[in-house]
mmCIF file of C-alpha atoms and ligand atoms in Angstrom:
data_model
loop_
_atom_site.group_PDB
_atom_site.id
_atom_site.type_symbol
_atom_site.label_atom_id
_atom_site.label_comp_id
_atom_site.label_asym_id
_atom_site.label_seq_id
_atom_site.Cartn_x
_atom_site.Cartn_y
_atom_site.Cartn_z
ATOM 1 C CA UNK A 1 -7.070 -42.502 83.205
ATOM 2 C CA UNK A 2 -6.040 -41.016 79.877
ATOM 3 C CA UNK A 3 -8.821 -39.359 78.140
ATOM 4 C CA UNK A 4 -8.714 -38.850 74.211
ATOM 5 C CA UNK A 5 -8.323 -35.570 73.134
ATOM 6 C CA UNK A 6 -11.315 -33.522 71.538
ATOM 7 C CA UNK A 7 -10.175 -31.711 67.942
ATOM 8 C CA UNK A 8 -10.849 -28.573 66.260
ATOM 9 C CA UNK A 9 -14.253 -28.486 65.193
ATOM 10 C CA UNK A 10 -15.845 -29.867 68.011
ATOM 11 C CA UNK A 11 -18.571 -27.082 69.824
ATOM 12 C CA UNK A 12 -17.161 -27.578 73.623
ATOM 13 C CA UNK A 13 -13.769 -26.099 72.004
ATOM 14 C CA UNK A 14 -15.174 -22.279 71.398
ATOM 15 C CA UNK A 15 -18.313 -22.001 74.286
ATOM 16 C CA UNK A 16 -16.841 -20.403 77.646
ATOM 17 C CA UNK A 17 -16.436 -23.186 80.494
ATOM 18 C CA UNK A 18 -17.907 -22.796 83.597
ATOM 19 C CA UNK A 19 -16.569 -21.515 86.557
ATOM 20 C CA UNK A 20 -15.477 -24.421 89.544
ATOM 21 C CA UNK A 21 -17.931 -23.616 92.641
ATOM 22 C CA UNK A 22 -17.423 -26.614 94.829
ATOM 23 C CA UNK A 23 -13.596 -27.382 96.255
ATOM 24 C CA UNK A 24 -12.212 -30.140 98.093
ATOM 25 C CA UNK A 25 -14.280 -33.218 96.246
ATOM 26 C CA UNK A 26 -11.857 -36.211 95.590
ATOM 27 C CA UNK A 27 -13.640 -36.166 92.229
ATOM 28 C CA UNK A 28 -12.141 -32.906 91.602
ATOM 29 C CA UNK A 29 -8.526 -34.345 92.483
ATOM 30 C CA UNK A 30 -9.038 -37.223 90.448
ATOM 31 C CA UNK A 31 -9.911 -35.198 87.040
ATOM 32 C CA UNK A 32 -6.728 -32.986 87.789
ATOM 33 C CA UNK A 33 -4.904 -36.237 88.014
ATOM 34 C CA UNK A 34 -6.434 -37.506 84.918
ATOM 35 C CA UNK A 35 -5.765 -34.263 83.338
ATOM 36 C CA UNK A 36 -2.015 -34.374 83.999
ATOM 37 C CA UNK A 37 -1.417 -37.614 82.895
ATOM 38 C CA UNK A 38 -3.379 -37.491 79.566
ATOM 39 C CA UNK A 39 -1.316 -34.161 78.850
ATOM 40 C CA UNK A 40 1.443 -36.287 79.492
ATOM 41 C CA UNK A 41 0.615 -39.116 77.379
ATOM 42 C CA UNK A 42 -0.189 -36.587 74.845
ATOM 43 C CA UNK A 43 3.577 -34.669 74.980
ATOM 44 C CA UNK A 44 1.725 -31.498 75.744
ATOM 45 C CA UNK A 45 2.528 -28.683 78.209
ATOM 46 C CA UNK A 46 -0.939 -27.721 78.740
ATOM 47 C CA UNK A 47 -4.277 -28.708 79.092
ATOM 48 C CA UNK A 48 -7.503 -27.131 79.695
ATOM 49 C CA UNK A 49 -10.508 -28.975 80.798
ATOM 50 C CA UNK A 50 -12.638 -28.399 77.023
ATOM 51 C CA UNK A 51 -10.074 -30.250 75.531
ATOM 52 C CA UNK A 52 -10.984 -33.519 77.361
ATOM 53 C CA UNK A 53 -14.817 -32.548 76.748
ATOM 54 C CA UNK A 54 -15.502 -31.249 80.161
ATOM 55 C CA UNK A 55 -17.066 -27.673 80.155
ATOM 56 C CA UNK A 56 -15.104 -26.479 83.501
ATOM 57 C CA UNK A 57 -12.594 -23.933 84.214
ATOM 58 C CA UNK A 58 -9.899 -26.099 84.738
ATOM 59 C CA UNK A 59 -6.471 -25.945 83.607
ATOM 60 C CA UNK A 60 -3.032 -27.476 83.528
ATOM 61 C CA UNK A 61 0.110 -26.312 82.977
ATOM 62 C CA UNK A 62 3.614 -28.186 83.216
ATOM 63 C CA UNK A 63 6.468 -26.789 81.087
ATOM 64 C CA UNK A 64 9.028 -29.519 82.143
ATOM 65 C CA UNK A 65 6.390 -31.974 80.406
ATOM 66 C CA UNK A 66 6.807 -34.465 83.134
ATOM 67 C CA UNK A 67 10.458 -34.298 83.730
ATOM 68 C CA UNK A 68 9.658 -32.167 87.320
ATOM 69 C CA UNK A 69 6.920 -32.468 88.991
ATOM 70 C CA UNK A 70 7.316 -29.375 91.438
ATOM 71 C CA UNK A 71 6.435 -27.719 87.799
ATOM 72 C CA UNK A 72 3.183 -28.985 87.737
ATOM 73 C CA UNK A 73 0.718 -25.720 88.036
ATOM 74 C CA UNK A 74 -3.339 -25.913 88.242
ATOM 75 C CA UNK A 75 -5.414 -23.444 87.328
ATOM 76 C CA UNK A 76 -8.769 -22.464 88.239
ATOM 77 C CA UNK A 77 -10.856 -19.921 87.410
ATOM 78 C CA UNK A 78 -8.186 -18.170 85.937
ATOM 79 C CA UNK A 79 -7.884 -15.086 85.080
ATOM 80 C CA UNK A 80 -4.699 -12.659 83.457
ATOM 81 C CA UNK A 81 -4.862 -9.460 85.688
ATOM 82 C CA UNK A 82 -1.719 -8.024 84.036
ATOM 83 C CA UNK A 83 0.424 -8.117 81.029
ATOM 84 C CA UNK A 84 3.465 -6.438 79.651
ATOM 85 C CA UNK A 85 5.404 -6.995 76.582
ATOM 86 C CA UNK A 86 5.495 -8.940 73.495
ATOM 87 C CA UNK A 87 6.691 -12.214 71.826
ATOM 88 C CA UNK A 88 6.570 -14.204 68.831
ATOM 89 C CA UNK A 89 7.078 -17.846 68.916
ATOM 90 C CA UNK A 90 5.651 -20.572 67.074
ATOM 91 C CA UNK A 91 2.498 -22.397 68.937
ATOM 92 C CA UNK A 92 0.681 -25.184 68.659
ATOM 93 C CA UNK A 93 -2.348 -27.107 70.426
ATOM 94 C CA UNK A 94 -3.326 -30.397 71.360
ATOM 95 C CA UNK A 95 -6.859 -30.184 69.761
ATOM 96 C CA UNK A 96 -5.271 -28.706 66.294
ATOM 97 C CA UNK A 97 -2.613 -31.437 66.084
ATOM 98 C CA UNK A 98 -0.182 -30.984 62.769
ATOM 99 C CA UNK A 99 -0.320 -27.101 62.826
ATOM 100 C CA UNK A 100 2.251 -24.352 63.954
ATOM 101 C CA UNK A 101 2.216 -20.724 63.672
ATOM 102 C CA UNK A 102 3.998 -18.101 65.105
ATOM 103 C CA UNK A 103 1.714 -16.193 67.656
ATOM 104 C CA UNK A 104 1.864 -12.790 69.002
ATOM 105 C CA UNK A 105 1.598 -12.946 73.412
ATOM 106 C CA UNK A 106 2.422 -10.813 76.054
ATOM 107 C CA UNK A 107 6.199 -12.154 77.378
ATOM 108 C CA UNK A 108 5.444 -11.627 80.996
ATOM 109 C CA UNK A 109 1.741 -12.028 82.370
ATOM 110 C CA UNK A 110 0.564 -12.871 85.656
ATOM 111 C CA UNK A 111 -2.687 -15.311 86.300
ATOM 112 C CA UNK A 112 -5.024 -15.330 89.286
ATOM 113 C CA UNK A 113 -6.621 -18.608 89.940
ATOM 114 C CA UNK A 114 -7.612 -20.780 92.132
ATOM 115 C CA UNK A 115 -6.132 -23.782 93.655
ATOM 116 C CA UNK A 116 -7.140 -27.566 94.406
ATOM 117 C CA UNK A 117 -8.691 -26.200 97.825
ATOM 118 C CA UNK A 118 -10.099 -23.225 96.139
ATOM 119 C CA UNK A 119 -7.548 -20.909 97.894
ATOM 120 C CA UNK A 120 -6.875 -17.969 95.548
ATOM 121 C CA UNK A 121 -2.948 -17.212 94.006
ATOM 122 C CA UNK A 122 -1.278 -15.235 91.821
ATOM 123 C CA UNK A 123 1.623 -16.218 89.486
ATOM 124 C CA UNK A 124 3.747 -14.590 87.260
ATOM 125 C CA UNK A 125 5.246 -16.135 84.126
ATOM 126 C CA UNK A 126 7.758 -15.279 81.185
ATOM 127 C CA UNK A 127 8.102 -16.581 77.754
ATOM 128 C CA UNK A 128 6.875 -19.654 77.806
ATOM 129 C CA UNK A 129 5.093 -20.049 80.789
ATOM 130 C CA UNK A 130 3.480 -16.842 80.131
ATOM 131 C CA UNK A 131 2.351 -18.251 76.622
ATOM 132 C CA UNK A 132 1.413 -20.880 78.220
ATOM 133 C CA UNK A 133 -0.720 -19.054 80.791
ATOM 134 C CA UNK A 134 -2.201 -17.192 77.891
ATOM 135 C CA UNK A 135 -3.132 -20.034 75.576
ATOM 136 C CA UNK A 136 -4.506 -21.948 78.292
ATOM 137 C CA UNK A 137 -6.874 -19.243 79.443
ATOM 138 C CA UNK A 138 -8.352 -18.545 75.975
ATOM 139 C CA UNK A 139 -9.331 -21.953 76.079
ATOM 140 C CA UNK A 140 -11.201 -21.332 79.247
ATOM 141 C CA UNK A 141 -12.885 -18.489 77.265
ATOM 142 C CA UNK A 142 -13.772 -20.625 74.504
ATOM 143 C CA UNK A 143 -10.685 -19.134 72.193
ATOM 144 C CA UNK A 144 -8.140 -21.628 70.127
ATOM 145 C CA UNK A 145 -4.662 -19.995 68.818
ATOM 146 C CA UNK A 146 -5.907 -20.415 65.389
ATOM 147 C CA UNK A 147 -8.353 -16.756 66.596
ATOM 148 C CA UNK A 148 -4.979 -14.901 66.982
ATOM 149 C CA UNK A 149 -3.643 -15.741 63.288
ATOM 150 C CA UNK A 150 -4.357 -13.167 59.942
ATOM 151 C CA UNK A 151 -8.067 -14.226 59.176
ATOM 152 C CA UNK A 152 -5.672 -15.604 55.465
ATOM 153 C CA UNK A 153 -4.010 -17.691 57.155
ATOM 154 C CA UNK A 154 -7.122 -19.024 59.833
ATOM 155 C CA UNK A 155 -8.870 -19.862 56.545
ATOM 156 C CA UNK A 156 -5.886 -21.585 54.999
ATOM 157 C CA UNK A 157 -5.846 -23.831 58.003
ATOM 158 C CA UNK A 158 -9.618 -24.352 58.125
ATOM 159 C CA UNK A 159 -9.484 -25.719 54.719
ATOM 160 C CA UNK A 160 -7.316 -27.847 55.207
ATOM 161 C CA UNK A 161 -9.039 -29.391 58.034
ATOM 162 C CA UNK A 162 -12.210 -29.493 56.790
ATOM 163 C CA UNK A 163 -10.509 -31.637 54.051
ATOM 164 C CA UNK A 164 -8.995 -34.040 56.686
ATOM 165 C CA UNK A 165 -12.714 -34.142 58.101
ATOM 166 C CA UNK A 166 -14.338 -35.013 54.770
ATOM 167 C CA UNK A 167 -11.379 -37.459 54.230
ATOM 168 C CA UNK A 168 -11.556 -39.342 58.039
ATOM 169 C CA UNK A 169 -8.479 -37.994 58.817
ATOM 170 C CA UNK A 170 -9.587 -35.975 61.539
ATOM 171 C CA UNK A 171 -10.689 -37.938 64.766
HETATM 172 NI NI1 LIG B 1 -4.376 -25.713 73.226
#
């Protein structure tokens, strides 16, 4: 099932999600499922749960976007327990569609997280898996890309969606 996307400006986007308590439901398979494919359908690499509406720590992560699925990497309750390093590259999001900026991240990070069985794990990623890692657990905190920009530019880009809002532009 491929769910539609929730936008900028919607309150699920900036509250903290909820941490996963119960493991091991085939409901919990099934949204992960969902999740993956409706990234997919959406030619993202990631996906966290508040994006499709659903309060939860819950993320997904798949930089081939598709092409391999031994890339495919759930996440959660994650959190970064170490960073080092810095890079610039542009970034983007699902639920600000239309708007790139380049964003300042830690180049090599590593997440600890949970799995589908609720077995703990730690990962390390570089570049873009680490921005990945990064922009996917804001999420989970309630924080869009748009919080790391000059507060000139965040404005800029505010405007202008509140414009596509007034206008019906903006789902
Ligand atoms: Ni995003």
């Amino acid at each position: 099932m491929i769910y539609r996307i929730v936008k900028y400006g919607d309150p699920v986007l900036e509250k903290p999600a909820e941490a996963v308590t119960e493991f091991g439901a085939p409901e919990l398979e099934e949204l992960l499922e969902n999740m993956f494919e409706s990234m997919y359908a959406a030619r993202g690499v990631g996906l966290a749960a508040p994006q499709i509406g659903i309060s939860r720590s819950i993320a997904v992560i798949d930089p081939s976007g598709g092409e391999d699925a031994g890339r495919r990497i759930v996440l959660i309750n994650p959190k970064i327990i170490r960073a080092e390093g810095w890079q610039v590259q542009e970034e983007g999001c699902l639920s600000v569609p239309g708007f790139h900026e380049p964003v300042r991240r830690a180049k090599r990070v590593t997440v600890r997280a949970q799995n589908l069985k609720g077995e703990f794990f730690e990962m390390t990623g570089e570049d873009l898996l680490a921005r990945a890692f990064q922009h996917e657990t804001d999420h989970l905190n309630g924080r869009l890309f748009l919080s790391h920009l000059s507060a000139l530019k965040r404005d800029l880009i505010r405007r202008k969606i509140r414009k596509m809002m007034k206008s019906g532009e903006w789902g």
